[in-house]
Amino acid sequence: MAPSEPSTQSPPPLSTTDGEPATPTESEPLLGGPGDAFQKPDAPIFLNLVLGTAWLSQLGALLLLIATWSAVFLHKLGALISPHPLLQSLGTFLLIQAILVLQPTSTPDAKRLGQRIHASLHLLSFLCFVSGITIIETNKHVNHLAHLHSLHAYLGVITGTLLLAQYVFGICIWAVPAVLGGEEKAKSLWKYHRYAGYGLLVLVLATVAAAADTDYSRNVLKIKGWTFGLGIALVVLGVYPRVQLRKLGIDRVRQEATRAV
């Protein structure tokens, strides 16, 4: 969940064969061919949301959102409990969009625009998460209910805390690099922010999976566990194959050239 670092460098070198469109080599994703997760210079940034395998993530994100919202509104609403799944599922949906829109950016202009959209979506996601947590904690306090009585609750606390740290880390690198030792030092930290972001997405999805097994979800909302399982699987299949190894500090092209020598 990391905005890409500002860069004055040109995009990765392109190559052509037999008249085929130029494709990036050093931006090859974790899975798939070169260009599967690469935003072309003249392409609108919002196409990044469905580029390559991203459409699978969109299906998964929509399935999680629709399954949650339909379950809530088809049952009796509670002022201090119903908003929690609504807000948390919306926050998760926005978080996934924030990742997808930034992943394929390559040129400096696209990166800068991607950063702003990425940060804005994460801000909205964060506000949803905080609001949802506040409401459910208020419900527990008012009704004298136990705190941290389920795996979902424990994962929620852990994930929420780490997300806050990740947001602060990303903002410092992007907006105030001086606090990290200057712009060059901050740039060197981007890959760690990305590693943390992809790891945190796993925690977010694990928290979602655990939510389907709570008493409220099973006994009140009647949520089917398979819908959450399918949605999570689609999100994973859409996001992680698009990971650009170069942005994680892994240069596949040079590694293969070294092995060949």
PDB file of C-alpha atoms in Angstrom:
ATOM      1  CA  MET A   1       0.000   0.000   0.000  1.00  0.00           C
ATOM      2  CA  ALA A   2       2.745   2.286  -0.803  1.00  0.00           C
ATOM      3  CA  PRO A   3       2.862   5.221  -3.139  1.00  0.00           C
ATOM      4  CA  SER A   4       5.720   4.928  -5.574  1.00  0.00           C
ATOM      5  CA  GLU A   5       8.685   7.129  -4.925  1.00  0.00           C
ATOM      6  CA  PRO A   6       9.106  10.326  -6.900  1.00  0.00           C
ATOM      7  CA  SER A   7      11.489   9.696  -9.746  1.00  0.00           C
ATOM      8  CA  THR A   8      13.112  11.696 -12.477  1.00  0.00           C
ATOM      9  CA  GLN A   9      14.303   8.582 -14.248  1.00  0.00           C
ATOM     10  CA  SER A  10      12.747   7.504 -17.515  1.00  0.00           C
ATOM     11  CA  PRO A  11      10.597   4.345 -17.681  1.00  0.00           C
ATOM     12  CA  PRO A  12      12.324   0.965 -17.902  1.00  0.00           C
ATOM     13  CA  PRO A  13      13.848   0.197 -21.308  1.00  0.00           C
ATOM     14  CA  LEU A  14      11.419  -1.089 -23.900  1.00  0.00           C
ATOM     15  CA  SER A  15      12.040  -3.701 -26.547  1.00  0.00           C
ATOM     16  CA  THR A  16      10.231  -4.689 -29.720  1.00  0.00           C
ATOM     17  CA  THR A  17      10.244  -7.840 -31.782  1.00  0.00           C
ATOM     18  CA  ASP A  18       8.588  -8.510 -35.146  1.00  0.00           C
ATOM     19  CA  GLY A  19       6.621  -5.313 -35.003  1.00  0.00           C
ATOM     20  CA  GLU A  20       4.979  -6.159 -31.678  1.00  0.00           C
ATOM     21  CA  PRO A  21       4.206  -3.277 -29.274  1.00  0.00           C
ATOM     22  CA  ALA A  22       7.065  -2.369 -26.987  1.00  0.00           C
ATOM     23  CA  THR A  23       6.917  -4.119 -23.653  1.00  0.00           C
ATOM     24  CA  PRO A  24       8.726  -3.311 -20.415  1.00  0.00           C
ATOM     25  CA  THR A  25      11.367  -5.757 -19.308  1.00  0.00           C
ATOM     26  CA  GLU A  26      12.434  -4.616 -15.851  1.00  0.00           C
ATOM     27  CA  SER A  27       8.792  -4.021 -14.869  1.00  0.00           C
ATOM     28  CA  GLU A  28       7.861  -7.666 -15.351  1.00  0.00           C
ATOM     29  CA  PRO A  29       5.350  -8.701 -12.663  1.00  0.00           C
ATOM     30  CA  LEU A  30       5.724 -11.587 -10.261  1.00  0.00           C
ATOM     31  CA  LEU A  31       3.510 -13.753 -12.492  1.00  0.00           C
ATOM     32  CA  GLY A  32       2.624 -13.231 -16.138  1.00  0.00           C
ATOM     33  CA  GLY A  33       4.448 -11.695 -19.047  1.00  0.00           C
ATOM     34  CA  PRO A  34       6.118  -8.306 -19.391  1.00  0.00           C
ATOM     35  CA  GLY A  35       3.546  -5.531 -19.601  1.00  0.00           C
ATOM     36  CA  ASP A  36       0.817  -7.426 -17.737  1.00  0.00           C
ATOM     37  CA  ALA A  37       1.069  -4.942 -14.881  1.00  0.00           C
ATOM     38  CA  PHE A  38       2.594  -1.950 -16.650  1.00  0.00           C
ATOM     39  CA  GLN A  39       0.690   1.291 -17.291  1.00  0.00           C
ATOM     40  CA  LYS A  40       1.375   2.570 -20.792  1.00  0.00           C
ATOM     41  CA  PRO A  41       2.421   6.252 -20.873  1.00  0.00           C
ATOM     42  CA  ASP A  42      -0.723   7.340 -22.728  1.00  0.00           C
ATOM     43  CA  ALA A  43      -3.193   5.162 -20.794  1.00  0.00           C
ATOM     44  CA  PRO A  44      -5.614   6.685 -18.244  1.00  0.00           C
ATOM     45  CA  ILE A  45      -4.650   5.774 -14.718  1.00  0.00           C
ATOM     46  CA  PHE A  46      -8.026   4.317 -13.806  1.00  0.00           C
ATOM     47  CA  LEU A  47      -7.462   1.477 -16.283  1.00  0.00           C
ATOM     48  CA  ASN A  48      -4.943   0.263 -13.687  1.00  0.00           C
ATOM     49  CA  LEU A  49      -7.939  -0.913 -11.673  1.00  0.00           C
ATOM     50  CA  VAL A  50      -8.629  -3.687 -14.194  1.00  0.00           C
ATOM     51  CA  LEU A  51      -5.232  -4.092 -15.888  1.00  0.00           C
ATOM     52  CA  GLY A  52      -3.809  -7.601 -16.095  1.00  0.00           C
ATOM     53  CA  THR A  53      -5.214  -9.743 -13.289  1.00  0.00           C
ATOM     54  CA  ALA A  54      -6.713  -6.757 -11.436  1.00  0.00           C
ATOM     55  CA  TRP A  55     -10.206  -7.612 -12.711  1.00  0.00           C
ATOM     56  CA  LEU A  56     -10.084 -10.714 -10.520  1.00  0.00           C
ATOM     57  CA  SER A  57      -9.451  -8.532  -7.484  1.00  0.00           C
ATOM     58  CA  GLN A  58     -12.347  -6.300  -8.472  1.00  0.00           C
ATOM     59  CA  LEU A  59     -14.673  -9.300  -8.608  1.00  0.00           C
ATOM     60  CA  GLY A  60     -13.435 -10.436  -5.195  1.00  0.00           C
ATOM     61  CA  ALA A  61     -13.676  -6.976  -3.633  1.00  0.00           C
ATOM     62  CA  LEU A  62     -17.212  -6.491  -4.968  1.00  0.00           C
ATOM     63  CA  LEU A  63     -18.253  -9.953  -3.765  1.00  0.00           C
ATOM     64  CA  LEU A  64     -17.042  -9.175  -0.227  1.00  0.00           C
ATOM     65  CA  LEU A  65     -18.753  -5.790  -0.237  1.00  0.00           C
ATOM     66  CA  ILE A  66     -22.061  -6.996  -1.677  1.00  0.00           C
ATOM     67  CA  ALA A  67     -22.185 -10.103   0.540  1.00  0.00           C
ATOM     68  CA  THR A  68     -21.670  -7.959   3.650  1.00  0.00           C
ATOM     69  CA  TRP A  69     -23.999  -5.107   2.772  1.00  0.00           C
ATOM     70  CA  SER A  70     -26.824  -7.352   1.577  1.00  0.00           C
ATOM     71  CA  ALA A  71     -26.576  -9.470   4.731  1.00  0.00           C
ATOM     72  CA  VAL A  72     -26.749  -6.379   6.959  1.00  0.00           C
ATOM     73  CA  PHE A  73     -29.708  -4.738   5.209  1.00  0.00           C
ATOM     74  CA  LEU A  74     -31.666  -7.966   4.912  1.00  0.00           C
ATOM     75  CA  HIS A  75     -31.714  -8.323   8.692  1.00  0.00           C
ATOM     76  CA  LYS A  76     -32.716  -6.160  11.611  1.00  0.00           C
ATOM     77  CA  LEU A  77     -30.467  -3.124  11.863  1.00  0.00           C
ATOM     78  CA  GLY A  78     -28.808  -2.032  15.087  1.00  0.00           C
ATOM     79  CA  ALA A  79     -27.511   1.519  15.494  1.00  0.00           C
ATOM     80  CA  LEU A  80     -24.400   0.437  17.382  1.00  0.00           C
ATOM     81  CA  ILE A  81     -23.542  -2.720  15.486  1.00  0.00           C
ATOM     82  CA  SER A  82     -24.788  -2.665  11.869  1.00  0.00           C
ATOM     83  CA  PRO A  83     -22.500   0.219  10.807  1.00  0.00           C
ATOM     84  CA  HIS A  84     -19.430  -1.800  11.849  1.00  0.00           C
ATOM     85  CA  PRO A  85     -19.542  -4.442   9.065  1.00  0.00           C
ATOM     86  CA  LEU A  86     -20.735  -1.818   6.569  1.00  0.00           C
ATOM     87  CA  LEU A  87     -17.832   0.523   7.285  1.00  0.00           C
ATOM     88  CA  GLN A  88     -15.174  -2.175   7.619  1.00  0.00           C
ATOM     89  CA  SER A  89     -16.157  -3.806   4.320  1.00  0.00           C
ATOM     90  CA  LEU A  90     -16.175  -0.418   2.587  1.00  0.00           C
ATOM     91  CA  GLY A  91     -12.768   0.364   4.085  1.00  0.00           C
ATOM     92  CA  THR A  92     -11.413  -2.946   2.795  1.00  0.00           C
ATOM     93  CA  PHE A  93     -12.842  -2.256  -0.675  1.00  0.00           C
ATOM     94  CA  LEU A  94     -11.176   1.182  -0.790  1.00  0.00           C
ATOM     95  CA  LEU A  95      -7.878  -0.255   0.464  1.00  0.00           C
ATOM     96  CA  ILE A  96      -7.832  -2.753  -2.402  1.00  0.00           C
ATOM     97  CA  GLN A  97      -8.514   0.036  -4.910  1.00  0.00           C
ATOM     98  CA  ALA A  98      -5.628   2.053  -3.453  1.00  0.00           C
ATOM     99  CA  ILE A  99      -3.249  -0.819  -4.147  1.00  0.00           C
ATOM    100  CA  LEU A 100      -4.530  -1.610  -7.622  1.00  0.00           C
ATOM    101  CA  VAL A 101      -4.431   1.962  -8.924  1.00  0.00           C
ATOM    102  CA  LEU A 102      -0.770   2.452  -8.025  1.00  0.00           C
ATOM    103  CA  GLN A 103       0.797  -0.932  -8.792  1.00  0.00           C
ATOM    104  CA  PRO A 104       1.321  -0.496 -12.575  1.00  0.00           C
ATOM    105  CA  THR A 105       2.520   3.136 -12.593  1.00  0.00           C
ATOM    106  CA  SER A 106       5.915   3.668 -14.232  1.00  0.00           C
ATOM    107  CA  THR A 107       6.471   7.200 -15.547  1.00  0.00           C
ATOM    108  CA  PRO A 108       7.125  10.092 -13.132  1.00  0.00           C
ATOM    109  CA  ASP A 109       3.817  11.805 -13.995  1.00  0.00           C
ATOM    110  CA  ALA A 110       1.817   8.613 -13.537  1.00  0.00           C
ATOM    111  CA  LYS A 111       3.573   7.934 -10.253  1.00  0.00           C
ATOM    112  CA  ARG A 112       2.778  11.390  -8.897  1.00  0.00           C
ATOM    113  CA  LEU A 113      -0.883  11.104  -9.867  1.00  0.00           C
ATOM    114  CA  GLY A 114      -0.983   7.563  -8.522  1.00  0.00           C
ATOM    115  CA  GLN A 115       0.462   8.749  -5.221  1.00  0.00           C
ATOM    116  CA  ARG A 116      -2.290  11.302  -4.756  1.00  0.00           C
ATOM    117  CA  ILE A 117      -5.080   8.870  -5.615  1.00  0.00           C
ATOM    118  CA  HIS A 118      -3.453   6.157  -3.510  1.00  0.00           C
ATOM    119  CA  ALA A 119      -3.170   8.448  -0.492  1.00  0.00           C
ATOM    120  CA  SER A 120      -6.730   9.755  -0.891  1.00  0.00           C
ATOM    121  CA  LEU A 121      -8.209   6.259  -1.072  1.00  0.00           C
ATOM    122  CA  HIS A 122      -6.214   5.180   1.954  1.00  0.00           C
ATOM    123  CA  LEU A 123      -7.424   8.230   3.876  1.00  0.00           C
ATOM    124  CA  LEU A 124     -11.035   7.319   3.124  1.00  0.00           C
ATOM    125  CA  SER A 125     -10.308   3.698   4.025  1.00  0.00           C
ATOM    126  CA  PHE A 126      -8.701   4.752   7.304  1.00  0.00           C
ATOM    127  CA  LEU A 127     -11.707   6.919   8.214  1.00  0.00           C
ATOM    128  CA  CYS A 128     -14.013   3.959   7.536  1.00  0.00           C
ATOM    129  CA  PHE A 129     -11.925   1.643   9.707  1.00  0.00           C
ATOM    130  CA  VAL A 130     -11.702   4.127  12.594  1.00  0.00           C
ATOM    131  CA  SER A 131     -15.430   4.874  12.448  1.00  0.00           C
ATOM    132  CA  GLY A 132     -16.326   1.192  12.351  1.00  0.00           C
ATOM    133  CA  ILE A 133     -14.047   0.354  15.274  1.00  0.00           C
ATOM    134  CA  THR A 134     -15.376   3.287  17.306  1.00  0.00           C
ATOM    135  CA  ILE A 135     -18.970   2.184  16.780  1.00  0.00           C
ATOM    136  CA  ILE A 136     -18.399  -1.453  17.744  1.00  0.00           C
ATOM    137  CA  GLU A 137     -16.356  -0.491  20.803  1.00  0.00           C
ATOM    138  CA  THR A 138     -19.124   1.886  21.868  1.00  0.00           C
ATOM    139  CA  ASN A 139     -21.593  -0.976  21.499  1.00  0.00           C
ATOM    140  CA  LYS A 140     -19.454  -3.203  23.697  1.00  0.00           C
ATOM    141  CA  HIS A 141     -19.120  -0.486  26.342  1.00  0.00           C
ATOM    142  CA  VAL A 142     -22.829   0.429  26.394  1.00  0.00           C
ATOM    143  CA  ASN A 143     -23.990  -3.176  26.524  1.00  0.00           C
ATOM    144  CA  HIS A 144     -21.212  -4.367  28.857  1.00  0.00           C
ATOM    145  CA  LEU A 145     -19.953  -6.907  26.344  1.00  0.00           C
ATOM    146  CA  ALA A 146     -16.573  -8.612  26.462  1.00  0.00           C
ATOM    147  CA  HIS A 147     -13.696  -7.136  24.458  1.00  0.00           C
ATOM    148  CA  LEU A 148     -11.262  -9.275  22.459  1.00  0.00           C
ATOM    149  CA  HIS A 149     -13.337 -12.439  22.735  1.00  0.00           C
ATOM    150  CA  SER A 150     -12.781 -13.746  19.196  1.00  0.00           C
ATOM    151  CA  LEU A 151     -10.035 -14.310  16.649  1.00  0.00           C
ATOM    152  CA  HIS A 152     -11.614 -11.544  14.553  1.00  0.00           C
ATOM    153  CA  ALA A 153     -11.245  -9.088  17.425  1.00  0.00           C
ATOM    154  CA  TYR A 154      -7.588  -9.950  18.033  1.00  0.00           C
ATOM    155  CA  LEU A 155      -6.746  -9.750  14.347  1.00  0.00           C
ATOM    156  CA  GLY A 156      -8.634  -6.466  14.092  1.00  0.00           C
ATOM    157  CA  VAL A 157      -6.575  -4.856  16.841  1.00  0.00           C
ATOM    158  CA  ILE A 158      -3.278  -6.130  15.455  1.00  0.00           C
ATOM    159  CA  THR A 159      -4.122  -5.177  11.877  1.00  0.00           C
ATOM    160  CA  GLY A 160      -5.479  -1.762  12.809  1.00  0.00           C
ATOM    161  CA  THR A 161      -2.364  -0.909  14.814  1.00  0.00           C
ATOM    162  CA  LEU A 162      -0.012  -2.006  12.042  1.00  0.00           C
ATOM    163  CA  LEU A 163      -2.057  -0.159   9.417  1.00  0.00           C
ATOM    164  CA  LEU A 164      -1.753   3.055  11.392  1.00  0.00           C
ATOM    165  CA  ALA A 165       2.020   2.596  11.600  1.00  0.00           C
ATOM    166  CA  GLN A 166       2.126   1.876   7.860  1.00  0.00           C
ATOM    167  CA  TYR A 167       0.138   5.022   7.062  1.00  0.00           C
ATOM    168  CA  VAL A 168       2.455   7.159   9.176  1.00  0.00           C
ATOM    169  CA  PHE A 169       5.513   5.549   7.579  1.00  0.00           C
ATOM    170  CA  GLY A 170       4.194   6.163   4.069  1.00  0.00           C
ATOM    171  CA  ILE A 171       3.268   9.780   4.795  1.00  0.00           C
ATOM    172  CA  CYS A 172       6.724  10.456   6.228  1.00  0.00           C
ATOM    173  CA  ILE A 173       8.464   9.004   3.162  1.00  0.00           C
ATOM    174  CA  TRP A 174       6.189  10.826   0.738  1.00  0.00           C
ATOM    175  CA  ALA A 175       5.463  14.181   2.375  1.00  0.00           C
ATOM    176  CA  VAL A 176       8.150  14.816   5.006  1.00  0.00           C
ATOM    177  CA  PRO A 177      11.248  12.778   4.049  1.00  0.00           C
ATOM    178  CA  ALA A 178      13.395  15.052   6.232  1.00  0.00           C
ATOM    179  CA  VAL A 179      12.226  13.189   9.341  1.00  0.00           C
ATOM    180  CA  LEU A 180      13.771  10.016   7.886  1.00  0.00           C
ATOM    181  CA  GLY A 181      17.111  11.564   7.040  1.00  0.00           C
ATOM    182  CA  GLY A 182      16.368  13.293   3.748  1.00  0.00           C
ATOM    183  CA  GLU A 183      14.901  12.511   0.341  1.00  0.00           C
ATOM    184  CA  GLU A 184      17.538   9.988  -0.756  1.00  0.00           C
ATOM    185  CA  LYS A 185      17.296   8.054   2.487  1.00  0.00           C
ATOM    186  CA  ALA A 186      13.494   8.101   2.249  1.00  0.00           C
ATOM    187  CA  LYS A 187      13.621   6.741  -1.315  1.00  0.00           C
ATOM    188  CA  SER A 188      15.668   3.788  -0.118  1.00  0.00           C
ATOM    189  CA  LEU A 189      12.862   2.908   2.316  1.00  0.00           C
ATOM    190  CA  TRP A 190      10.086   2.645  -0.262  1.00  0.00           C
ATOM    191  CA  LYS A 191      10.660  -1.056  -0.865  1.00  0.00           C
ATOM    192  CA  TYR A 192      10.141  -1.801   2.833  1.00  0.00           C
ATOM    193  CA  HIS A 193       6.909   0.169   2.779  1.00  0.00           C
ATOM    194  CA  ARG A 194       5.760  -1.949  -0.166  1.00  0.00           C
ATOM    195  CA  TYR A 195       6.738  -5.226   1.495  1.00  0.00           C
ATOM    196  CA  ALA A 196       4.827  -4.149   4.605  1.00  0.00           C
ATOM    197  CA  GLY A 197       1.852  -3.099   2.511  1.00  0.00           C
ATOM    198  CA  TYR A 198       1.526  -6.433   0.740  1.00  0.00           C
ATOM    199  CA  GLY A 199       1.943  -8.225   4.060  1.00  0.00           C
ATOM    200  CA  LEU A 200      -0.730  -6.061   5.677  1.00  0.00           C
ATOM    201  CA  LEU A 201      -3.169  -6.869   2.896  1.00  0.00           C
ATOM    202  CA  VAL A 202      -2.873 -10.516   3.955  1.00  0.00           C
ATOM    203  CA  LEU A 203      -3.692  -9.504   7.545  1.00  0.00           C
ATOM    204  CA  VAL A 204      -6.666  -7.421   6.412  1.00  0.00           C
ATOM    205  CA  LEU A 205      -8.032 -10.354   4.417  1.00  0.00           C
ATOM    206  CA  ALA A 206      -7.416 -12.718   7.348  1.00  0.00           C
ATOM    207  CA  THR A 207      -9.410 -10.351   9.564  1.00  0.00           C
ATOM    208  CA  VAL A 208     -12.225 -10.393   6.998  1.00  0.00           C
ATOM    209  CA  ALA A 209     -12.154 -14.189   6.919  1.00  0.00           C
ATOM    210  CA  ALA A 210     -12.328 -14.329  10.717  1.00  0.00           C
ATOM    211  CA  ALA A 211     -15.313 -11.956  10.660  1.00  0.00           C
ATOM    212  CA  ALA A 212     -17.367 -14.581   8.821  1.00  0.00           C
ATOM    213  CA  ASP A 213     -16.910 -16.927  11.793  1.00  0.00           C
ATOM    214  CA  THR A 214     -18.143 -14.573  14.515  1.00  0.00           C
ATOM    215  CA  ASP A 215     -21.418 -15.259  16.342  1.00  0.00           C
ATOM    216  CA  TYR A 216     -22.975 -12.139  14.821  1.00  0.00           C
ATOM    217  CA  SER A 217     -22.106 -13.143  11.265  1.00  0.00           C
ATOM    218  CA  ARG A 218     -23.179 -16.772  11.649  1.00  0.00           C
ATOM    219  CA  ASN A 219     -26.270 -16.407  13.835  1.00  0.00           C
ATOM    220  CA  VAL A 220     -27.631 -12.981  12.895  1.00  0.00           C
ATOM    221  CA  LEU A 221     -26.393 -12.057   9.422  1.00  0.00           C
ATOM    222  CA  LYS A 222     -26.341 -15.686   8.244  1.00  0.00           C
ATOM    223  CA  ILE A 223     -23.274 -14.982   6.103  1.00  0.00           C
ATOM    224  CA  LYS A 224     -22.079 -17.934   4.082  1.00  0.00           C
ATOM    225  CA  GLY A 225     -18.392 -18.555   4.716  1.00  0.00           C
ATOM    226  CA  TRP A 226     -17.771 -19.652   1.136  1.00  0.00           C
ATOM    227  CA  THR A 227     -18.667 -16.181  -0.191  1.00  0.00           C
ATOM    228  CA  PHE A 228     -15.933 -14.608   1.911  1.00  0.00           C
ATOM    229  CA  GLY A 229     -13.505 -17.389   1.013  1.00  0.00           C
ATOM    230  CA  LEU A 230     -14.119 -16.944  -2.711  1.00  0.00           C
ATOM    231  CA  GLY A 231     -13.893 -13.162  -2.478  1.00  0.00           C
ATOM    232  CA  ILE A 232     -10.593 -13.296  -0.602  1.00  0.00           C
ATOM    233  CA  ALA A 233      -9.128 -15.830  -3.042  1.00  0.00           C
ATOM    234  CA  LEU A 234     -10.031 -13.602  -6.003  1.00  0.00           C
ATOM    235  CA  VAL A 235      -8.443 -10.562  -4.368  1.00  0.00           C
ATOM    236  CA  VAL A 236      -5.205 -12.485  -3.790  1.00  0.00           C
ATOM    237  CA  LEU A 237      -5.180 -13.856  -7.344  1.00  0.00           C
ATOM    238  CA  GLY A 238      -5.661 -10.359  -8.696  1.00  0.00           C
ATOM    239  CA  VAL A 239      -3.196  -8.373  -6.583  1.00  0.00           C
ATOM    240  CA  TYR A 240      -0.113 -10.482  -6.033  1.00  0.00           C
ATOM    241  CA  PRO A 241       0.629 -11.622  -9.602  1.00  0.00           C
ATOM    242  CA  ARG A 242       0.900  -7.909 -10.509  1.00  0.00           C
ATOM    243  CA  VAL A 243       3.652  -7.226  -7.963  1.00  0.00           C
ATOM    244  CA  GLN A 244       6.569  -5.636  -9.839  1.00  0.00           C
ATOM    245  CA  LEU A 245       9.748  -7.192  -8.519  1.00  0.00           C
ATOM    246  CA  ARG A 246      11.810  -4.163  -9.518  1.00  0.00           C
ATOM    247  CA  LYS A 247       9.748  -2.002  -7.154  1.00  0.00           C
ATOM    248  CA  LEU A 248      10.628  -4.409  -4.359  1.00  0.00           C
ATOM    249  CA  GLY A 249      14.325  -4.040  -5.103  1.00  0.00           C
ATOM    250  CA  ILE A 250      14.478  -7.309  -7.047  1.00  0.00           C
ATOM    251  CA  ASP A 251      15.878  -6.939 -10.554  1.00  0.00           C
ATOM    252  CA  ARG A 252      14.912 -10.134 -12.373  1.00  0.00           C
ATOM    253  CA  VAL A 253      16.527  -9.048 -15.637  1.00  0.00           C
ATOM    254  CA  ARG A 254      19.949  -8.537 -14.103  1.00  0.00           C
ATOM    255  CA  GLN A 255      19.651 -11.712 -12.057  1.00  0.00           C
ATOM    256  CA  GLU A 256      18.907 -13.778 -15.159  1.00  0.00           C
ATOM    257  CA  ALA A 257      21.779 -12.121 -17.032  1.00  0.00           C
ATOM    258  CA  THR A 258      24.125 -12.921 -14.151  1.00  0.00           C
ATOM    259  CA  ARG A 259      23.046 -16.554 -14.080  1.00  0.00           C
ATOM    260  CA  ALA A 260      23.542 -16.801 -17.836  1.00  0.00           C
ATOM    261  CA  VAL A 261      27.134 -15.602 -17.463  1.00  0.00           C
TER     262      VAL A 261
END
